[in-house]
Coordinates of C-alpha atoms in Angstrom, one line a residue:
Chain A
M1 CA 23.7 27.6 -4.8
Q2 CA 24.2 24.3 -2.9
L3 CA 27.3 23.7 -0.7
T4 CA 28.4 21.2 1.8
A5 CA 29.5 22.3 5.3
L6 CA 30.7 21.0 8.6
Y7 CA 28.7 21.7 11.7
D8 CA 31.1 22.4 14.7
N9 CA 29.6 23.4 18.0
G10 CA 27.1 25.9 16.7
Q11 CA 29.1 27.1 13.7
L12 CA 28.8 26.1 10.1
I13 CA 32.1 25.8 8.2
F14 CA 31.8 25.6 4.5
D15 CA 33.9 23.1 2.6
S16 CA 34.9 25.6 0.0
M17 CA 35.7 29.4 0.1
I18 CA 32.7 31.5 -0.5
Q19 CA 32.1 35.3 -0.1
L20 CA 28.6 36.3 0.8
R21 CA 27.1 39.8 0.2
Q22 CA 25.6 40.0 3.7
N23 CA 26.9 39.1 7.1
R24 CA 23.6 37.7 8.2
L25 CA 21.1 35.8 6.0
P26 CA 18.7 32.9 6.1
I27 CA 20.0 29.6 4.6
V28 CA 18.5 26.1 4.5
V29 CA 20.4 23.4 6.4
I30 CA 19.7 19.7 6.1
I31 CA 20.5 17.6 9.1
P32 CA 20.3 13.7 9.0
D33 CA 17.3 12.5 11.2
H34 CA 19.5 10.3 13.3
E35 CA 21.6 13.3 14.4
V36 CA 18.6 15.3 15.8
I37 CA 17.5 15.0 19.4
L38 CA 13.8 16.0 19.6
A39 CA 12.7 18.4 22.4
S40 CA 10.6 15.6 23.9
Q41 CA 13.7 13.3 24.1
S42 CA 16.5 13.5 26.6
P43 CA 19.9 12.4 25.3
A44 CA 19.8 9.4 27.6
S45 CA 16.4 8.2 26.4
S46 CA 16.7 9.2 22.8
T47 CA 15.2 6.8 20.3
K48 CA 15.3 6.6 16.6
A49 CA 14.2 9.9 15.0
S50 CA 11.8 8.1 12.8
Q51 CA 9.6 7.0 15.7
P52 CA 6.3 8.8 16.0
V53 CA 5.8 11.6 18.5
G54 CA 2.2 11.8 19.8
E55 CA -0.4 11.9 17.0
Q56 CA 2.0 13.2 14.4
D57 CA 4.9 11.2 13.0
A58 CA 8.3 12.8 13.4
N59 CA 9.5 12.0 9.9
L60 CA 6.3 13.4 8.4
I61 CA 6.6 16.7 10.4
Q62 CA 10.2 17.1 9.4
A63 CA 9.4 16.5 5.7
Q64 CA 6.5 19.0 5.9
K65 CA 8.8 21.7 7.6
L66 CA 10.6 21.9 4.3
L67 CA 7.5 23.5 2.8
G68 CA 8.2 26.6 5.0
P69 CA 6.1 28.5 7.5
G70 CA 2.6 29.4 6.4
Y71 CA 2.4 26.5 3.9
H72 CA -1.1 25.9 2.7
Y73 CA -2.1 23.5 0.0
V74 CA -4.1 25.0 -2.9
A75 CA -6.0 22.4 -4.7
T76 CA -5.7 21.9 -8.5
A77 CA -8.5 20.9 -10.7
K78 CA -6.3 18.2 -12.3
T79 CA -6.3 14.6 -11.2
D80 CA -3.0 12.8 -10.3
H81 CA -3.2 11.0 -13.7
E82 CA -3.4 14.4 -15.5
L83 CA -0.5 15.7 -13.4
L84 CA 1.5 12.7 -14.3
A85 CA 0.7 13.1 -18.0
E86 CA 1.8 16.7 -17.8
A87 CA 5.1 15.8 -16.0
L88 CA 5.9 13.1 -18.5
S89 CA 5.2 15.3 -21.4
E90 CA 7.6 17.9 -19.9
K91 CA 10.2 15.2 -19.7
Y92 CA 9.8 13.3 -22.9
L93 CA 7.9 15.4 -25.5
Chain B
M1 CA 1.0 -7.0 9.0
N2 CA 2.1 -5.0 6.0
V3 CA 0.6 -1.8 4.6
V4 CA 1.6 -0.7 1.1
L5 CA 1.1 3.0 0.5
D6 CA -0.2 4.1 -2.9
V7 CA 1.3 7.2 -4.6
N8 CA -1.7 9.3 -3.7
I9 CA -1.4 8.6 0.0
V10 CA 2.3 9.7 0.1
L11 CA 1.3 12.9 -1.8
D12 CA -1.7 13.5 0.6
L13 CA 0.5 13.1 3.7
L14 CA 3.5 15.2 2.4
L15 CA 1.5 18.1 0.9
K16 CA -1.6 17.9 3.2
R17 CA -3.7 17.8 0.1
R18 CA -7.1 16.6 1.3
P19 CA -9.6 17.8 3.9
E20 CA -9.3 14.5 5.7
Y21 CA -5.5 15.0 6.1
E22 CA -5.7 15.0 9.9
A23 CA -7.2 11.5 9.9
Q24 CA -4.8 10.3 7.3
S25 CA -1.9 11.6 9.4
R26 CA -3.3 9.9 12.5
C27 CA -3.6 6.7 10.6
F28 CA 0.0 6.9 9.4
S29 CA 1.3 7.6 12.9
Q30 CA -0.8 4.8 14.5
L31 CA 0.3 2.3 11.9
K32 CA 3.9 3.0 12.8
Q33 CA 3.2 3.0 16.5
A34 CA 1.5 -0.4 16.1
G35 CA 4.6 -1.8 14.5
V36 CA 3.0 -2.3 11.1
Q37 CA 5.5 -2.7 8.3
L38 CA 5.0 0.2 5.9
W39 CA 6.0 -0.2 2.3
F40 CA 6.1 1.8 -0.9
P41 CA 6.1 0.0 -4.3
A42 CA 9.4 0.6 -6.1
C43 CA 7.6 0.4 -9.4
A44 CA 5.6 3.6 -8.5
L45 CA 8.6 5.7 -7.5
P46 CA 8.9 7.5 -10.8
T47 CA 5.2 8.4 -10.8
L48 CA 5.6 9.7 -7.2
D49 CA 8.7 11.7 -8.2
Y50 CA 7.1 13.3 -11.3
V51 CA 3.8 14.2 -9.7
H52 CA 5.4 15.4 -6.5
Q53 CA 7.8 17.7 -8.3
L54 CA 5.1 19.1 -10.4
E55 CA 2.9 19.8 -7.4
I56 CA 5.9 21.5 -5.6
K57 CA 6.6 23.6 -8.6
R58 CA 3.0 24.7 -8.9
L59 CA 2.7 25.5 -5.2
Q60 CA 6.0 27.5 -5.3
Q61 CA 4.7 29.5 -8.2
A62 CA 1.5 30.2 -6.3
N63 CA 3.7 31.4 -3.3
Q64 CA 2.3 28.7 -1.1
I65 CA 5.7 27.3 -0.3
N66 CA 8.4 29.4 1.3
S67 CA 11.7 27.7 0.4
L68 CA 14.9 28.7 -1.2
L69 CA 15.3 25.3 -2.8
A70 CA 14.4 24.6 -6.4
P71 CA 11.3 22.4 -6.9
K72 CA 13.4 19.3 -7.8
Q73 CA 15.7 19.7 -4.8
L74 CA 12.8 20.3 -2.4
S75 CA 10.9 17.4 -3.8
R76 CA 13.8 15.1 -3.5
Q77 CA 14.6 16.2 0.1
Q78 CA 11.0 15.9 1.2
L79 CA 10.8 12.4 -0.2
D80 CA 14.1 11.3 1.2
I81 CA 13.1 12.3 4.7
F82 CA 9.7 10.7 4.5
M83 CA 10.7 7.5 2.7
D84 CA 13.1 6.8 5.6
S85 CA 10.0 5.5 7.4
L86 CA 9.1 3.1 4.6
N87 CA 10.5 0.0 3.0
Y88 CA 10.4 -0.5 -0.7
A89 CA 8.4 -3.4 -2.1
S90 CA 9.9 -5.0 -5.2
S91 CA 8.4 -5.8 -8.5
L92 CA 9.5 -8.8 -10.7
G93 CA 9.5 -9.1 -14.4
V94 CA 7.1 -12.0 -14.3
H95 CA 4.5 -9.7 -12.7
V96 CA 3.9 -8.1 -16.1
A97 CA 2.7 -11.3 -17.6
M98 CA 0.3 -11.8 -14.6
I99 CA -1.6 -8.6 -15.3
P100 CA -5.0 -9.4 -16.9
K101 CA -5.4 -8.0 -20.4
T102 CA -8.5 -6.2 -19.2
H103 CA -7.0 -4.6 -16.2
P104 CA -7.6 -0.8 -16.3
D105 CA -4.4 0.4 -14.7
R106 CA -1.1 -1.6 -15.1
E107 CA 0.6 0.5 -12.4
D108 CA -2.1 -0.4 -9.9
A109 CA -1.8 -4.0 -11.0
L110 CA 2.0 -4.0 -10.5
I111 CA 1.5 -2.4 -7.0
S112 CA -0.8 -5.2 -6.0
L113 CA 1.6 -7.8 -7.3
A114 CA 4.5 -6.2 -5.4
A115 CA 2.3 -6.3 -2.3
W116 CA 1.6 -10.0 -2.9
E117 CA 5.3 -10.7 -2.8
L118 CA 5.5 -9.6 0.8
H119 CA 5.1 -12.2 3.5
D120 CA 2.3 -12.0 6.1
E121 CA -1.0 -10.2 5.8
T122 CA -0.8 -7.3 3.4
V123 CA -3.2 -4.5 2.5
I124 CA -2.9 -1.5 0.1
W125 CA -3.7 1.9 1.5
T126 CA -5.1 4.2 -1.2
N127 CA -7.7 7.0 -1.6
D128 CA -8.4 5.8 -5.1
K129 CA -11.9 4.2 -5.1
H130 CA -11.2 2.6 -8.5
F131 CA -8.0 0.8 -7.4
Q132 CA -8.2 -2.8 -8.5
S133 CA -5.9 -5.4 -7.0
V134 CA -4.9 -8.2 -9.3
V135 CA -4.7 -10.6 -6.3
S136 CA -7.8 -11.4 -4.3
Q137 CA -5.8 -11.9 -1.0
I138 CA -4.5 -8.3 -1.2
L139 CA -7.2 -6.0 0.2
V140 CA -7.5 -2.4 -0.7
Y141 CA -8.3 0.0 2.2
D142 CA -8.7 3.7 2.7
H143 CA -7.6 5.5 5.9
I144 CA -11.0 5.0 7.6
Q145 CA -10.9 1.2 7.1
L146 CA -7.3 1.1 8.3
L147 CA -8.2 3.2 11.4
N148 CA -11.1 0.8 12.2
L149 CA -8.6 -2.0 12.0
I150 CA -6.0 -0.6 14.3
E151 CA -7.9 1.7 16.7
P152 CA -9.6 0.1 19.7
A153 CA -13.4 0.3 19.4

């Protein structure tokens, strides 16, 4: 289920009424890049979130975090062209 | 200078697909730090979407991805965050007529023509050794060639 919410000083306030089965549970929150102050940045010296940090790019790190902890790529024997053909056949055939 | 990323490079970076991922990631970061304009060809966005979604779905089924999001949502969110770093390079209708009849891959041809529309020196970054640019001025590099270009000797 996907909902929109307002972040207010450490609390998430959902836009619509919803009852949850548990009082405490993990959820996924998406925060716009430009609203995040990275640990290496002070508020006074904060720069655009898309700027690189050290060897790794901040946008790339943030995108990869969505894959969750312990992510590991498992290779497929298929080429990108074969994957594309498979995806297109799912969509159009 | 402009660098146009091929579909396979975006997938490599987002999903850490290849053994040389660390070098590819360093290359991407250094290009940004050097102020190089990074582009993705708009004509290749559907291909990226389809292959990325399928890869996410496969990796979730293999329990390699720990996310509550459905593959389509996860794919879209990952791409939206990453693509914030890139500009989109446009294709024109007239490009189709400029593709040689014998060209082996019309998407690659369109990517190279979109790159050609950009001002300033432009190269295409791909891991596809068979990528053929339609335009001789548009060079095709892998991450090693790009790192040689931007890293001090």
